GROMACS .gro file of C-alpha atoms in nm:
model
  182
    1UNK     CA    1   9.747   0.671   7.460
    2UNK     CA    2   9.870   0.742   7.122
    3UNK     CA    3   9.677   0.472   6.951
    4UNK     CA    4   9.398   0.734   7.106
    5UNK     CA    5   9.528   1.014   6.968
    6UNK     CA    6   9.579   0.864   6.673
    7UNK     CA    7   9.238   0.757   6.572
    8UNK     CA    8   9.163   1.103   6.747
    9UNK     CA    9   9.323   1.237   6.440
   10UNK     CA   10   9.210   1.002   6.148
   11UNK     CA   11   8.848   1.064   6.279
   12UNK     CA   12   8.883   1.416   6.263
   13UNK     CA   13   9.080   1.389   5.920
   14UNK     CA   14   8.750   1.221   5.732
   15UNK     CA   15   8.539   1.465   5.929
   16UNK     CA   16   8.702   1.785   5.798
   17UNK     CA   17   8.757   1.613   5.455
   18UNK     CA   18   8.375   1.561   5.417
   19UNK     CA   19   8.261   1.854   5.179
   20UNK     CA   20   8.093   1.638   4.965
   21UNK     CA   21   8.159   1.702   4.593
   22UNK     CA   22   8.310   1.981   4.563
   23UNK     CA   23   8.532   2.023   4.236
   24UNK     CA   24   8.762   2.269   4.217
   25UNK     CA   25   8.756   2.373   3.825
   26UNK     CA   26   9.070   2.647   3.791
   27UNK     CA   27   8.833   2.949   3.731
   28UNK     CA   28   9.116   3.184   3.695
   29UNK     CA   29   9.240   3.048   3.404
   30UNK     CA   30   9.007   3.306   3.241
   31UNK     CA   31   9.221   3.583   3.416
   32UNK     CA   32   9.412   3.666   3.088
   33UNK     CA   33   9.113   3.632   2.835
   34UNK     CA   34   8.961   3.902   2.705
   35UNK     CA   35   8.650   4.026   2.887
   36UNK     CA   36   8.366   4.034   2.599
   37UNK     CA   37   7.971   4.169   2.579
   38UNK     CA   38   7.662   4.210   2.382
   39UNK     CA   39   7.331   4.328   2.416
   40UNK     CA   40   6.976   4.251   2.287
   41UNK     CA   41   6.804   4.558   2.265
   42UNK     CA   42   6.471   4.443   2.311
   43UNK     CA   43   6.449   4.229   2.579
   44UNK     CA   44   6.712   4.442   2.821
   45UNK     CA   45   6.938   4.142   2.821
   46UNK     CA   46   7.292   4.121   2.863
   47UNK     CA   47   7.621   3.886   2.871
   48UNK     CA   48   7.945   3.951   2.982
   49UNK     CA   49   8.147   3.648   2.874
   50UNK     CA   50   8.522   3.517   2.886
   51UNK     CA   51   8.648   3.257   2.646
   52UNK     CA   52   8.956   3.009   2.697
   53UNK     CA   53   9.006   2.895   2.343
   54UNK     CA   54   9.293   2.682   2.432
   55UNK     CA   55   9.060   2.480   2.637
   56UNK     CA   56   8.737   2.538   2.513
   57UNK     CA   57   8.554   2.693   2.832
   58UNK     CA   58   8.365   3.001   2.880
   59UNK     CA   59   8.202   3.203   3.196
   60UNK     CA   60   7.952   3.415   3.106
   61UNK     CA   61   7.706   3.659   3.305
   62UNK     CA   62   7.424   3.704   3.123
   63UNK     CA   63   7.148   3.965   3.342
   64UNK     CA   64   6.841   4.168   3.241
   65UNK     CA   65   6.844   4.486   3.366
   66UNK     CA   66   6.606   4.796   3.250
   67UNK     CA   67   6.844   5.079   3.366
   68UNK     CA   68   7.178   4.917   3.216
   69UNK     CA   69   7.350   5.036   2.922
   70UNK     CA   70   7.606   4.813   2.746
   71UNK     CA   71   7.729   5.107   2.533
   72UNK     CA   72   7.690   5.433   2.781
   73UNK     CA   73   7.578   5.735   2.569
   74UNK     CA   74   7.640   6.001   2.769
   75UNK     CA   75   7.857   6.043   3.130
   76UNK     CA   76   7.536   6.108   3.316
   77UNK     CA   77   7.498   5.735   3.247
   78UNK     CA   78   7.785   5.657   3.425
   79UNK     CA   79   7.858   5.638   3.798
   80UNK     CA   80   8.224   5.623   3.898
   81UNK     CA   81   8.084   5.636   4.278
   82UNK     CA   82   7.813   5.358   4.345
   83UNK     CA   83   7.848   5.016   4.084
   84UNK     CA   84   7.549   4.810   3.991
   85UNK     CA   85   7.487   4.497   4.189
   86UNK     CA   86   7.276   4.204   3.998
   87UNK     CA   87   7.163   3.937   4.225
   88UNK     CA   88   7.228   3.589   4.048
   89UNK     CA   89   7.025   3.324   4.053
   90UNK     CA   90   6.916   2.979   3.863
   91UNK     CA   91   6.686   3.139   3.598
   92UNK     CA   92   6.741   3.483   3.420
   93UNK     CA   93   7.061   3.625   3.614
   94UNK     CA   94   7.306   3.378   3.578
   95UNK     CA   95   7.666   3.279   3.604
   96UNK     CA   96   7.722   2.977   3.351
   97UNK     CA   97   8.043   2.831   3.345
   98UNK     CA   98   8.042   2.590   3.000
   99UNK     CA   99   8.286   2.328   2.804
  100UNK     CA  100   8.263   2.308   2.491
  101UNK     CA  101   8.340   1.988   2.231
  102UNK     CA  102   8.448   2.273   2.033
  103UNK     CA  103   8.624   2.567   2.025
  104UNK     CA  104   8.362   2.864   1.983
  105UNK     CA  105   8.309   3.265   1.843
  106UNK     CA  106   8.183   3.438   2.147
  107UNK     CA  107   7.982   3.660   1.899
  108UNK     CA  108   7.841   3.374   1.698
  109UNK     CA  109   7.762   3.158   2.038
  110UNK     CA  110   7.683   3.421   2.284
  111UNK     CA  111   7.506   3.751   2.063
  112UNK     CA  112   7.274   3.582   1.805
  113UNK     CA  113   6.955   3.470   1.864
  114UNK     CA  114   6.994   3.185   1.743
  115UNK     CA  115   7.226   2.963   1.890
  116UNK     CA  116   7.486   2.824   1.655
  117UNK     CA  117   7.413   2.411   1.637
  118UNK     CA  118   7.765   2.288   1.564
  119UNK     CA  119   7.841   2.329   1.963
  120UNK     CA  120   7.761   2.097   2.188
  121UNK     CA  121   7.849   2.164   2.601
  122UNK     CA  122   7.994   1.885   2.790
  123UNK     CA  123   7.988   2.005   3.145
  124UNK     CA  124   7.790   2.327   3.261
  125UNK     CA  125   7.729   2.489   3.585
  126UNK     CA  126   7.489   2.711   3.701
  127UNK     CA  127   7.521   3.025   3.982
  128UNK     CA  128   7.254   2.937   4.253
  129UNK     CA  129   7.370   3.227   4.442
  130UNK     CA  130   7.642   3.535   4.438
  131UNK     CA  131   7.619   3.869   4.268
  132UNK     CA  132   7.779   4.040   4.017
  133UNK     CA  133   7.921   4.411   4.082
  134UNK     CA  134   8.010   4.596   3.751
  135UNK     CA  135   8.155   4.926   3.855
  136UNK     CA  136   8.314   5.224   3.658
  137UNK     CA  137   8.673   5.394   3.702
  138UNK     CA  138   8.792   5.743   3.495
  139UNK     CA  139   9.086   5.646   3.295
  140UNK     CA  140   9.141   5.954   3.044
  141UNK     CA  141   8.931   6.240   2.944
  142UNK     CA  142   9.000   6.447   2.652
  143UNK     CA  143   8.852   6.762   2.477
  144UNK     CA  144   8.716   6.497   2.276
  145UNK     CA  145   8.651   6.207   2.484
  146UNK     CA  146   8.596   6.029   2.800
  147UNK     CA  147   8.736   5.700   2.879
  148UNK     CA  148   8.644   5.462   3.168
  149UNK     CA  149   8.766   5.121   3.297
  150UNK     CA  150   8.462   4.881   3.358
  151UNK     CA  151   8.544   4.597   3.565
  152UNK     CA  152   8.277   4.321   3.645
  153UNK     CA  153   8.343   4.148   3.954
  154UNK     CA  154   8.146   3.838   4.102
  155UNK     CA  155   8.105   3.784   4.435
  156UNK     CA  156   8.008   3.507   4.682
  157UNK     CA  157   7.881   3.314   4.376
  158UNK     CA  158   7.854   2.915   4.384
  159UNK     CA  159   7.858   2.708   4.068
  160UNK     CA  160   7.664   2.376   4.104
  161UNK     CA  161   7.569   2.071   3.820
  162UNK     CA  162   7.577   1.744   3.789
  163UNK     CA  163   7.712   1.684   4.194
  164UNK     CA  164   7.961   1.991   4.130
  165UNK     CA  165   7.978   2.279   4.353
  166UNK     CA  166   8.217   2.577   4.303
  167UNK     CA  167   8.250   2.825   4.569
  168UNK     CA  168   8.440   3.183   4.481
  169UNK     CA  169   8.408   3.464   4.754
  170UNK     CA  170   8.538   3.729   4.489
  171UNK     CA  171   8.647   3.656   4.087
  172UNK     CA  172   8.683   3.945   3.883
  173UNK     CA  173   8.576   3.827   3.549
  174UNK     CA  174   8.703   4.105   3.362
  175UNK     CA  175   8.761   4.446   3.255
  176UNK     CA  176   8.667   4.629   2.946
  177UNK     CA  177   8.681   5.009   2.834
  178UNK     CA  178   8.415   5.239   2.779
  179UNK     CA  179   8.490   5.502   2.570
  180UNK     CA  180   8.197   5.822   2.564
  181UNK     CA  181   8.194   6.095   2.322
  182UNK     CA  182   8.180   6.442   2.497
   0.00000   0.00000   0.00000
């Protein structure tokens, strides 16, 4: 009876074990890094990016969106009561998680149009899913000024490259403040 039981258990141990390969890469190590952006004008494109320096990684949203403003003019551009919701996916919204040979300038690497060529990336992975909530909270307003907390959140996103796959339910990638002239 318990040799039974006991290959009972070993068979279930390899079952539950078998997730394939999944990699668990420490994504909140970018919990203390500064949460960065840029625009290009033009094109209605935008990244969000963190930067580990000490181990050369980044994870960067980068989203087109016709109604988003990196740099809010005015409060009416603002909404402190719904957040905007991108849908990732493989091709132009997309969560890229990078290492670098290097260590990089988010500006240089992330905001010029033409990619800097002393970097190389080692490992990369790409959302296939998720979404990515950036939402809006008053902090301080002033006779002067008006100051909100932006906070962009990811949700239900997966990872995946070269036989990787990274599942998050919820990783807030950062927060930044938005500071409007009244």
């Amino acid at each position: 009876m318990i040799k039974k039981i006991a290959v009972l258990v070993l068979a279930l141990v390899f079952i539950g074990c078998s997730e394939g390969d999944i990699l668990e890469i420490p994504l909140d190590i970018f919990s203390d890094d500064e949460l960065q952006n840029c625009s290009n004008e033009n094109d209605n494109t935008f990244v969000f990016f963190v930067i580990d320096g000490d181990t050369n990684r980044s994870l960067s949203v980068n989203f087109t969106d016709s109604n988003f403003e990196i740099e809010p003019a005015t409060i009416a551009d603002i909404s402190v009561d719904e957040p905007i919701v991108i849908t990732l996916n493989t091709t132009t919204n997309q969560l890229l998680y990078r290492e670098f040979d290097t260590v990089i300038d988010g500006d240089d690497y992330f905001c010029n149009s033409v990619p800097v060529s002393n970097v190389n990336v080692t490992q990369e992975l790409i959302s296939s899913n998720g979404t990515v909530e950036i939402s809006y909270t008053l902090q301080n307003t002033t006779g002067t000024e008006t100051i909100y907390e932006r906070t962009v959140t990811l949700n239900d996103v997966t990872l995946e490259g070269n036989g990787i796959a990274i599942r998050r339910e919820l990783l807030v990638l950062g927060t930044d403040s938005v500071t409007i002239t009244n």
